PDB file of C-alpha atoms in Angstrom:
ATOM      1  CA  UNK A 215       0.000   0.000   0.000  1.00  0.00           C
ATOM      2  CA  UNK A 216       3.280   2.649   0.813  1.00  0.00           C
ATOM      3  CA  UNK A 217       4.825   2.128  -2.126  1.00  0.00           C
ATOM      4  CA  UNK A 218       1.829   2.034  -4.639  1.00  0.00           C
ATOM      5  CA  UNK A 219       0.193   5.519  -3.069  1.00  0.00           C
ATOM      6  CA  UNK A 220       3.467   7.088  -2.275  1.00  0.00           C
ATOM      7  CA  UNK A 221       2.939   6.770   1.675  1.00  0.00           C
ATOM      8  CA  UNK A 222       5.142   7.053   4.409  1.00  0.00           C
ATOM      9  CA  UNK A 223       5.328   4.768   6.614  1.00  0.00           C
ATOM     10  CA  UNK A 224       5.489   5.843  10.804  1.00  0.00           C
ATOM     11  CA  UNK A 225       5.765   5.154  13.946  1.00  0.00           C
ATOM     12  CA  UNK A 226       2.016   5.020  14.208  1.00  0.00           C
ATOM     13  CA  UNK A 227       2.183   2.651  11.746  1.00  0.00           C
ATOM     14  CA  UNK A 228       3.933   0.123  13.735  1.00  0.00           C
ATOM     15  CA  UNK A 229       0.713  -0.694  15.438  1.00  0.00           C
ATOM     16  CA  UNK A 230      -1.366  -1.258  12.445  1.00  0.00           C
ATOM     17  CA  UNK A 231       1.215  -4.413  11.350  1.00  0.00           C
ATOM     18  CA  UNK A 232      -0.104  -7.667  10.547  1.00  0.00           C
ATOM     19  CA  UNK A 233       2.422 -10.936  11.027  1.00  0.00           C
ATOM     20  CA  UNK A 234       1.708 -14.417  10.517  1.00  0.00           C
ATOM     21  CA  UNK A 235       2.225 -16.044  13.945  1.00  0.00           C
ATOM     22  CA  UNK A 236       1.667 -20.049  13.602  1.00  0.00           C
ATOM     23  CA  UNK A 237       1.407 -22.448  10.557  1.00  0.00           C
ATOM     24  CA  UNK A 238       0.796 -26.285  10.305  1.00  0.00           C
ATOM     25  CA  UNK A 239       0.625 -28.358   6.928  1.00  0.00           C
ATOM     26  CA  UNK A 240      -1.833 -31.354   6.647  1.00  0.00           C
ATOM     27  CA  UNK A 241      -0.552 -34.594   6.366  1.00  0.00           C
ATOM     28  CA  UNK A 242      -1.761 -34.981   2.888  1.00  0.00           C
ATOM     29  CA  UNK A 243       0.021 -31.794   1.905  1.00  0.00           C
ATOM     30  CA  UNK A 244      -2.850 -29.786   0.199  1.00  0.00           C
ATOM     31  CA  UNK A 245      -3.255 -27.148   2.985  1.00  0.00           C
ATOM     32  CA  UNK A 246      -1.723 -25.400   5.285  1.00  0.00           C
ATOM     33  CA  UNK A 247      -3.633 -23.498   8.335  1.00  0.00           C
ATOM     34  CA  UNK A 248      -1.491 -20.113   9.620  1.00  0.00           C
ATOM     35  CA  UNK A 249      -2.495 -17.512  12.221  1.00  0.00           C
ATOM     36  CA  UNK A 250      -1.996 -13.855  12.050  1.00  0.00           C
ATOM     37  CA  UNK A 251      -1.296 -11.204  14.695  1.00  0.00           C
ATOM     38  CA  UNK A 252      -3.549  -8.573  14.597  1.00  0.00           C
ATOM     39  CA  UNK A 253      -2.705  -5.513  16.675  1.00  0.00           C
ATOM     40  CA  UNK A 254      -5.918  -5.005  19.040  1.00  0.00           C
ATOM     41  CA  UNK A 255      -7.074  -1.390  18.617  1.00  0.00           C
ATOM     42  CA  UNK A 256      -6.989   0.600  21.439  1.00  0.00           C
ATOM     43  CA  UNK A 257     -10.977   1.226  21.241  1.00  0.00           C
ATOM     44  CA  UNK A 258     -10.724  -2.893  22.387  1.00  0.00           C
ATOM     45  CA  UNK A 259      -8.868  -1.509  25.816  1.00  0.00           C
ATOM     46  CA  UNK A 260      -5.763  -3.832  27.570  1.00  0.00           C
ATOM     47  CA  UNK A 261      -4.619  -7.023  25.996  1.00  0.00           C
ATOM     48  CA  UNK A 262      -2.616  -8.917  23.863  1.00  0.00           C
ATOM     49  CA  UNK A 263      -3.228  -9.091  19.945  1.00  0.00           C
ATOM     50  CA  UNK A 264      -5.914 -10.869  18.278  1.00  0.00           C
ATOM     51  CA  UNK A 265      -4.899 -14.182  16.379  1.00  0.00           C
ATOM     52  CA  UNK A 266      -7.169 -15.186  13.301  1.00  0.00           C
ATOM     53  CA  UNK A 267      -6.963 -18.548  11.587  1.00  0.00           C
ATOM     54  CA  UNK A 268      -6.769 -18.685   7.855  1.00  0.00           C
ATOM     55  CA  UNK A 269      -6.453 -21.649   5.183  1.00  0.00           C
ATOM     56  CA  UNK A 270      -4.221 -21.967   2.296  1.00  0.00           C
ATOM     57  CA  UNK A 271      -4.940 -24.341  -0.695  1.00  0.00           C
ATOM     58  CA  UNK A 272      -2.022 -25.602  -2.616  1.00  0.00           C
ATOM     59  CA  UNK A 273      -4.047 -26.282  -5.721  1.00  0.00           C
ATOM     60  CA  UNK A 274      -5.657 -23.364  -6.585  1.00  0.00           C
ATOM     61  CA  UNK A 275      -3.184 -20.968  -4.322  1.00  0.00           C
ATOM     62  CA  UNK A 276      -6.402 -19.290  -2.675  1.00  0.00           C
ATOM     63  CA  UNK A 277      -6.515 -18.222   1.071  1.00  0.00           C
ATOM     64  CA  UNK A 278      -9.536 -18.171   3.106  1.00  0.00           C
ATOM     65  CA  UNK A 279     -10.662 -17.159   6.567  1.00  0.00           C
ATOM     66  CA  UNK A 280     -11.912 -19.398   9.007  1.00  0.00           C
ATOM     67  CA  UNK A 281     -11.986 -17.455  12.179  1.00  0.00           C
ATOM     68  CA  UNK A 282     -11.729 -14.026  12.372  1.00  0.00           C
ATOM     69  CA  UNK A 283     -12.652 -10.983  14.423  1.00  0.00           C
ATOM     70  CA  UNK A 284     -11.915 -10.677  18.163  1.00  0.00           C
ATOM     71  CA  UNK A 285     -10.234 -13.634  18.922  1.00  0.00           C
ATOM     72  CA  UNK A 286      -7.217 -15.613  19.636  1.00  0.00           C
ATOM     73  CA  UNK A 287      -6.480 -19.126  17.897  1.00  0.00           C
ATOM     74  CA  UNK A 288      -3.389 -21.102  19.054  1.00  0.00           C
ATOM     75  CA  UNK A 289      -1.867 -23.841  18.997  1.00  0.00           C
ATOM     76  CA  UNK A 290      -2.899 -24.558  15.313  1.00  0.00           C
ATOM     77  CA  UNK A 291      -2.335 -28.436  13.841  1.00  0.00           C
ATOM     78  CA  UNK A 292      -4.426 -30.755  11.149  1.00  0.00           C
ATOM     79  CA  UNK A 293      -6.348 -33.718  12.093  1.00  0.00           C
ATOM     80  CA  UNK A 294      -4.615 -36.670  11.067  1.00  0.00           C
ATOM     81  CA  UNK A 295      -7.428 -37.731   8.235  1.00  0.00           C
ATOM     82  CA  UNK A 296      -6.684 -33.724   7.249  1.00  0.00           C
ATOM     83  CA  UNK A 297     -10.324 -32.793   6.936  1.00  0.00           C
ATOM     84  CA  UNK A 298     -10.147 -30.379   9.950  1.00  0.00           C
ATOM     85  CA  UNK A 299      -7.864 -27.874  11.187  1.00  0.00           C
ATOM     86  CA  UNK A 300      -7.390 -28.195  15.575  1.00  0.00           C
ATOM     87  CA  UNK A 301      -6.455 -25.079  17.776  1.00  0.00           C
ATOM     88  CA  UNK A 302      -6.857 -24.091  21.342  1.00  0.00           C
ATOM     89  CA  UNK A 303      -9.178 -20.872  22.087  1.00  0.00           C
ATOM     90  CA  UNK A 304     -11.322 -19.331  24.632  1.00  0.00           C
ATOM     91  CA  UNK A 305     -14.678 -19.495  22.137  1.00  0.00           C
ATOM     92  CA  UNK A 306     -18.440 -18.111  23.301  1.00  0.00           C
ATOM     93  CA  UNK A 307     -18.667 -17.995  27.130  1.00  0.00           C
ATOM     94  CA  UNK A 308     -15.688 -20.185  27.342  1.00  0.00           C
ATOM     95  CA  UNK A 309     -13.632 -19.639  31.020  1.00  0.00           C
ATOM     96  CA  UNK A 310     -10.836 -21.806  29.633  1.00  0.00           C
ATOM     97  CA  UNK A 311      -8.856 -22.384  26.694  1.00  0.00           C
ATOM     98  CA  UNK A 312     -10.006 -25.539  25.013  1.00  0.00           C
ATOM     99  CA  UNK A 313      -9.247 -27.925  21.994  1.00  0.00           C
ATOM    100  CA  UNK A 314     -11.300 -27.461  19.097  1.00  0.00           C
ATOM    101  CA  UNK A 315     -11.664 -28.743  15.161  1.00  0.00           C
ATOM    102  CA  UNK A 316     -12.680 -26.440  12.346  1.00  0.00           C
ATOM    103  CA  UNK A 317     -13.793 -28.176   9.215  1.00  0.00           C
ATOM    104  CA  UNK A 318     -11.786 -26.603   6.030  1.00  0.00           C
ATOM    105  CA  UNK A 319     -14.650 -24.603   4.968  1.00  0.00           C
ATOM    106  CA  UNK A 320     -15.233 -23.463   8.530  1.00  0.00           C
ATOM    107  CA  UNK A 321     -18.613 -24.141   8.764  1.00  0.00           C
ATOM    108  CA  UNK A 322     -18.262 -26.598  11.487  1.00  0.00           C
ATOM    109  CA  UNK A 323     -16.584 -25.859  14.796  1.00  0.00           C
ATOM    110  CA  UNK A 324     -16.307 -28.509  17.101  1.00  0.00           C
ATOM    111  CA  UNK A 325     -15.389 -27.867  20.985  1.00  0.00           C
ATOM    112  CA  UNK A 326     -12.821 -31.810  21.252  1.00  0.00           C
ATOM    113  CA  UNK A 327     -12.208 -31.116  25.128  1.00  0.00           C
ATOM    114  CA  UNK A 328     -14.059 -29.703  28.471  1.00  0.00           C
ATOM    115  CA  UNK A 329     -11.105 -28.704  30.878  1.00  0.00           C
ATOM    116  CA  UNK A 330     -11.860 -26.850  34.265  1.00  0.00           C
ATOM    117  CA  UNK A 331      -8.512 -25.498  33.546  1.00  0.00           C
ATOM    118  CA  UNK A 332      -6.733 -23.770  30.145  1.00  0.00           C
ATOM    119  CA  UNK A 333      -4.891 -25.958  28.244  1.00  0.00           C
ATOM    120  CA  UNK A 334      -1.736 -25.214  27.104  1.00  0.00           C
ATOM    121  CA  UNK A 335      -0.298 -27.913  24.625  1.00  0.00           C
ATOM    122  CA  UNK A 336      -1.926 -30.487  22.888  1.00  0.00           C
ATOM    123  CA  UNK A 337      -1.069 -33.497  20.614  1.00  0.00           C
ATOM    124  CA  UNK A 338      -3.321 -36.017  17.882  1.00  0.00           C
ATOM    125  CA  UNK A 339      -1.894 -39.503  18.923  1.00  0.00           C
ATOM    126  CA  UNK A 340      -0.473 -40.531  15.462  1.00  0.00           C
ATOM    127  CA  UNK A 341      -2.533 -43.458  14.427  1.00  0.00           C
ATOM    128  CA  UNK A 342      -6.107 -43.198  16.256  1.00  0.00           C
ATOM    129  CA  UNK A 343      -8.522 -40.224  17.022  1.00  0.00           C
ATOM    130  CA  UNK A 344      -7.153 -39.769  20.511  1.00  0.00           C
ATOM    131  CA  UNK A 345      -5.823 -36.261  22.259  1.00  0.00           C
ATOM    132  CA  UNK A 346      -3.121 -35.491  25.156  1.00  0.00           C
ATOM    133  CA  UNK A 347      -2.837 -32.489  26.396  1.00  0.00           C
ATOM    134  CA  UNK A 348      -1.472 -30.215  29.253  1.00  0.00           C
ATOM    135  CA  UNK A 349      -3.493 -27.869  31.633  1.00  0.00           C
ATOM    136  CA  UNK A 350      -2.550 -25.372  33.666  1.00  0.00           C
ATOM    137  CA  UNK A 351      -2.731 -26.256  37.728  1.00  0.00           C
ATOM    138  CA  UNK A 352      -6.022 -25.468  39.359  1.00  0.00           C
ATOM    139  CA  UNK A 353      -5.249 -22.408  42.058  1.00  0.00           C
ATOM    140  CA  UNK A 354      -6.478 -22.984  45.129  1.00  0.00           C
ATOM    141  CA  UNK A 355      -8.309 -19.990  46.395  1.00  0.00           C
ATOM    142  CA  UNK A 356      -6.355 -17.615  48.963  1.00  0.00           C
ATOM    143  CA  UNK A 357      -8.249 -15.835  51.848  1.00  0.00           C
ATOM    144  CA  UNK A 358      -7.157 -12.364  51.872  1.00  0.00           C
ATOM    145  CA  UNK A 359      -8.096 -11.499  54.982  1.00  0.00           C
ATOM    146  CA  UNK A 360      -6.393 -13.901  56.953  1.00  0.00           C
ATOM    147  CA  UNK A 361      -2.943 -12.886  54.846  1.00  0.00           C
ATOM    148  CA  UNK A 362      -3.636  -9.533  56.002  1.00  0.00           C
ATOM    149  CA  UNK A 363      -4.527  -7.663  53.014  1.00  0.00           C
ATOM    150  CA  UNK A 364      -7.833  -6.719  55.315  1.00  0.00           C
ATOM    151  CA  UNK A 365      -6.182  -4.765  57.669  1.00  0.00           C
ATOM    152  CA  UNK A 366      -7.219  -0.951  57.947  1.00  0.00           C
ATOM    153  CA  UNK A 367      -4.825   1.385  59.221  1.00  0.00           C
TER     154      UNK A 367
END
């Protein structure tokens, strides 16, 4: 876009840039899946960026969005029959990061796991339709009071 209108680029700039973040190719080789870093605007408030999940075809070299908007996809991999695209995310009313499937025309999102607790890595066991993965530790709750945080002085 700078160099075709003439544009400079600046410092404001900076925090319009777009990266791709995460990428995994199916095991039959005609896709891959990538993520890209979108800044969040400052209208959204605190936080990190937004991640979006996108699809590339081999065959006919076209890219297309599967999940977009205010979100964060990580984690990204392909099912091992390579008709759907896995990722961890905090989807809907979600109060933990879970495993999910996306179909390749992203019509069909599929929630794989229920944790109490985020999940941080996952893996497709190689041969069957079967999922490890690692969650973070359940906290235990902390009375504040009886630290002394409730003291008035």
């Amino acid at each position: 876009e700078y160099i075709l209108t003439g544009k400079i680029f600046s410092a404001h700039d900076v925090f319009k840039l777009k990266s791709v973040d995460e990428t995994a190719i199916s095991p039959d080789g005609k896709y891959a899946a990538f993520s890209v870093r979108v800044p969040r605007p400052i209208s959204d408030g605190t936080g990190s960026a937004y991640e979006e999940l996108y699809l590339y075809d081999f065959e006919n070299t076209s890219v297309s969005p599967l999940i977009t908007g205010n979100v964060s996809v990580n984690n990204i991999d392909c099912t091992n029959d390579s008709k759907s695209i896995s990722f961890t995310s905090k989807l809907g009313n979600e109060k933990s990061t879970q495993v999910y499937t996306i179909s390749l025309d992203g019509e069909d999102t599929l929630k794989i796991t229920s944790s109490e607790t985020s999940i941080r890595k996952y893996q497709w066991h190689p041969l069957e339709n079967k999922l490890a993965y690692i969650t973070v530790e359940k906290k235990a709750e902390l009375n504040h009071d009886k630290l002394g945080f409730g003291i008035e002085v």
